[in-house]
Amino acid sequence: MKGNEFDVIIIGGGITGAGTARDCSLRGLKVLLIERNDIATGATGRNHGLLHSGARYAVTDKDSASECIKENMILKKIARHCVDDTGGFFITLPEDDLGYQSKFVEACKAAGINAEVLDPKEAILEEPSVNPDIIGAVRVPDGSVDPFRLCLSNIVDAKAHGTKILLYSEVVGFIKEGDTVKGVKILDHATGLTSEYYAPVTVNAAGIWGHHIAELAGIRIGMYPAKGALLIFAHRVNGIVINRCRKPANADILVPGDTVCVIGTTSTHVPFEECDNMHVTPDEVDLLLSEGAKLAPVLSSTRILRAYAGVRPLVSADDDPTGRNISRGIVLLDHEKRDGVKGLVSITGGKLMTYRLMGEWATNLVCKKLGVDKKCVTAVTPLPGSETGGLEEVSKKFWTNPSTPQKATVGRLGDQASSVFLEDEYDQSLVCECEEVSAGEVNQAIANLEVHNLVDLRRRTRIGMGTCQGELCACRAACLLAKARNCAEEEKSDLCSFMNERWKGMYPIAWGETLRESAYTQWVYSGVFGMNENN
Amino acid sequence: MNMQEKNESANNFEQCIKCTICTAYCPVVPVNPIFPGPKQAGPDGERLRLKSSYFFDDALKYCMNCKRCDVSCPSGVKISDIIQSARIKYGRHKPKLRDMMLASTDLVGTLARPFAPIVNSTISTKPVKAILDGVMAIDHRRMFPKYAGRSFESWFRKEAGPLQSSFRNQISYFHGCYVNYNYPQLGKDFVKVMNAIGFGVNLLDHEKCCGVAMISNGMMSSAKKHAVHNVKVLKKAADTTRKILATSSTCTLTIRDEYPNLLKVDNSDVRNDMEIVTKFIYPLVAEGKVKLVFKKGYKAKVAYHVPCHMERLGWGIFSAALLKMIPGIEFTMLDSNCCGIAGTYGFKKENYEASQAIGKPLFDQINGIDPDFVTSDCETCKWQIEMSTKYQVKHPISILAEALDLEATAKLNK
């Protein structure tokens, strides 16, 4: 096989592509993964980070619900450093129909989800932030999952099993012979050069952008872009996931994830042209805040860090204007059967929760096409970082008396924290103070984790994700990046675009402390570092 | 837009904009690299601790609770309260015997004072210091405040108490443990000055230790009991005399701010009635309501050290202004520095080096000025400066008592 020939080409560096690449490589295939941007830039990095128990879909979509609970239990084992097993509540407010609760519990049981009805008083004791007016509460095995970390761990493992990763490389066309896809034409955004790669099978795992990818092959997938907006609050208000016990609607899930909590979502249809540039509107912010305060009243007096929106890659079955009624089930399309185009497969629909199963289905089909007979092992093979144990166990394994930055590193990397040298003072010094990210961890990411710029570095380490939104860490990280790459000039403009990207998320909620802090940040960056609009 | 206007954070730690001035201002950071600094230990650490208590850092015990971070914060974050609250909530270490002894100032005072000559001489001997150092981890280089032969309260009841009702105006006095057990002279000076300016002094209906040392040694339930008791007797006093004055800046700060903020004991009925004596006297003099006559020929070169807790109260200016009124005083305001002792903190073996390093700039400045004596409103600052320099430290009210022509003043303020 030549350098540009592979068994399978996977398009899309989101969680679906990463999971598929891992599965294919664990089954011994030679894999190429192509992403036009960075990993986890689409819907993967723009959701709640909810580790669904499936309860949300139990009443409306039983198949999705039972897929969720199975995957939930698998992820708690194979991806424990990405998962926070918080548990979840489905609460009934006075204006909701308490009759829905019994229907809900029945449906959960039918889908295999453990649902326990609680005395509302007991629920309030367990989760003091919950609306004290609740008239009902059900406990389900929800949790939270860090989608960046999950995606990255899959990429790391795929790479360790021989996958070639091409980031910032866009598929601009298919190489076809008759009705067979033989490979892809790639435009490298860094160099501006195009090149060709070949494989007998190509998997389209590009999320909502998969619509466009399919068009390049002359195929139409009826995708339905549904925008979902979310708000990030500056600290954890709740320790347990809070959902509304009613038919899924707007802003009815509050998820505690890492040091923050996230309320969402909305659901509005958007045109394909807007998918690359999502903005959160003032109306969406209002809706999220007012509905969110019904779950946890304290949200209305909690600082908001950011607003963001993602696009769900739904596959439409009918003309549903909200997209809420479309199944969240997995859609695997064999284009040979469906459209008569050989060598091309699309894996879409689904959700973050079921990424592993999507990868399994897609890989099964790829293997069938290649005539490879290998069993899927991703359900039982821990991801890198999750092999040893939990936060305390791993920290104690490395250090007798771990410092807070050392603990924070283990919290992010799990047992892969051993790859970060955290012994000397310099390595332990903090780049990001809000999330306690050390210089050692940043340097490790730069060296090993396919980092092209500061935004990439953020997705891998959480720098710039804390309350200061880059104020203290961005300049330090830029120095480390410039030093490692020996490119100070380039890094200056990278720093500028990083700060602007941070501001984009703050703009819709820029009031109070967040506005004050961003004004201060601006003084520091323009006044002290001499950065202004011109550069 | 309604919701957006309503969304103002009620969480004090979220008001931090990471300017890091607190960390630059913290006296511990430059001398102890293990201490993460107020920003990191306070608002930053709080977010991690909310995620999991496992992120609690034992190094928070190196915070002196000097509250200089609170003073420096331009966003009004009560950083020291966040740190102390975290220690209370997440700290896993039970107070040691040493901590309990250092913290129980009134209990130990009651036991030790009757045997003052024996305690004072034995505690300063080498073998006893070695035992304290080895067994209790109280640093052997530290000098202990001496116990008085007769408590202030006992002196007051017999000697001064009966005369107080003859004054037209009345105030109450929270003397604190130090005046009662170690240094009754300050209480006597206080009574002299108050009487001279026409105020009768009343003691509380049995005050207890304010509890500051218990708070810093993690004995929260004892501290809370003291707080509840003190608020009750302060209220009783406020009902009769309105004002309650104190000579100790730390007792005053503890009762006014630590009770509600840390111990969650409501003091709103009495908080504004409690103040430090110089804050009370200076406006009366400035407005001409009280007239002072000074001794002829009084001369002294004085350097004033504002205690950290006095800075937090914002009242150092009153002591300074009052001292500057004394003719013949050559007054120097010392730079704003922590002396390093922070109550019981500096007594602990593990903190001794840091404590002395923190105080060094202050000691150097005092040595350079070479005053007749130093003045300060805090008893532990006094111990620290007297131990670390050759200069005596007097309370501003003692200087006033020395400089005033008490009889002439009393006549003018009848």
Short mmCIF file of N, CA and C in Angstrom, two decimals, chain A residues 421-430 438-440, chain B residues 33:
data_model
loop_
_atom_site.label_atom_id
_atom_site.label_comp_id
_atom_site.label_asym_id
_atom_site.label_seq_id
_atom_site.Cartn_x
_atom_site.Cartn_y
_atom_site.Cartn_z
N PHE A 421 4.73 15.77 32.52
CA PHE A 421 5.76 15.87 33.54
C PHE A 421 5.39 17.00 34.49
N LEU A 422 5.05 16.67 35.73
CA LEU A 422 4.54 17.69 36.64
C LEU A 422 5.34 17.75 37.92
N GLU A 423 6.66 17.55 37.81
CA GLU A 423 7.45 17.49 39.02
C GLU A 423 8.11 18.83 39.34
N ASP A 424 8.71 19.45 38.34
CA ASP A 424 9.45 20.66 38.70
C ASP A 424 8.52 21.88 38.73
N GLU A 425 9.04 22.94 39.31
CA GLU A 425 8.25 24.13 39.57
C GLU A 425 7.71 24.75 38.28
N TYR A 426 8.54 24.71 37.23
CA TYR A 426 8.14 25.33 35.99
C TYR A 426 6.96 24.57 35.36
N ASP A 427 7.07 23.25 35.32
CA ASP A 427 5.98 22.45 34.75
C ASP A 427 4.69 22.63 35.52
N GLN A 428 4.83 22.81 36.83
CA GLN A 428 3.64 22.93 37.67
C GLN A 428 3.05 24.32 37.65
N SER A 429 3.81 25.32 37.17
CA SER A 429 3.28 26.69 37.18
C SER A 429 2.07 26.75 36.25
N LEU A 430 1.13 27.59 36.62
CA LEU A 430 -0.14 27.56 35.92
C LEU A 430 -0.17 28.47 34.70
N SER A 438 -1.61 23.46 33.92
CA SER A 438 -0.20 23.79 34.13
C SER A 438 0.54 23.91 32.81
N ALA A 439 1.74 24.51 32.89
CA ALA A 439 2.59 24.64 31.71
C ALA A 439 2.95 23.25 31.16
N GLY A 440 3.17 22.30 32.07
CA GLY A 440 3.50 20.94 31.64
C GLY A 440 2.40 20.33 30.79
N PRO B 33 6.01 29.66 49.10
CA PRO B 33 5.61 29.25 47.76
C PRO B 33 4.50 28.18 47.75
#
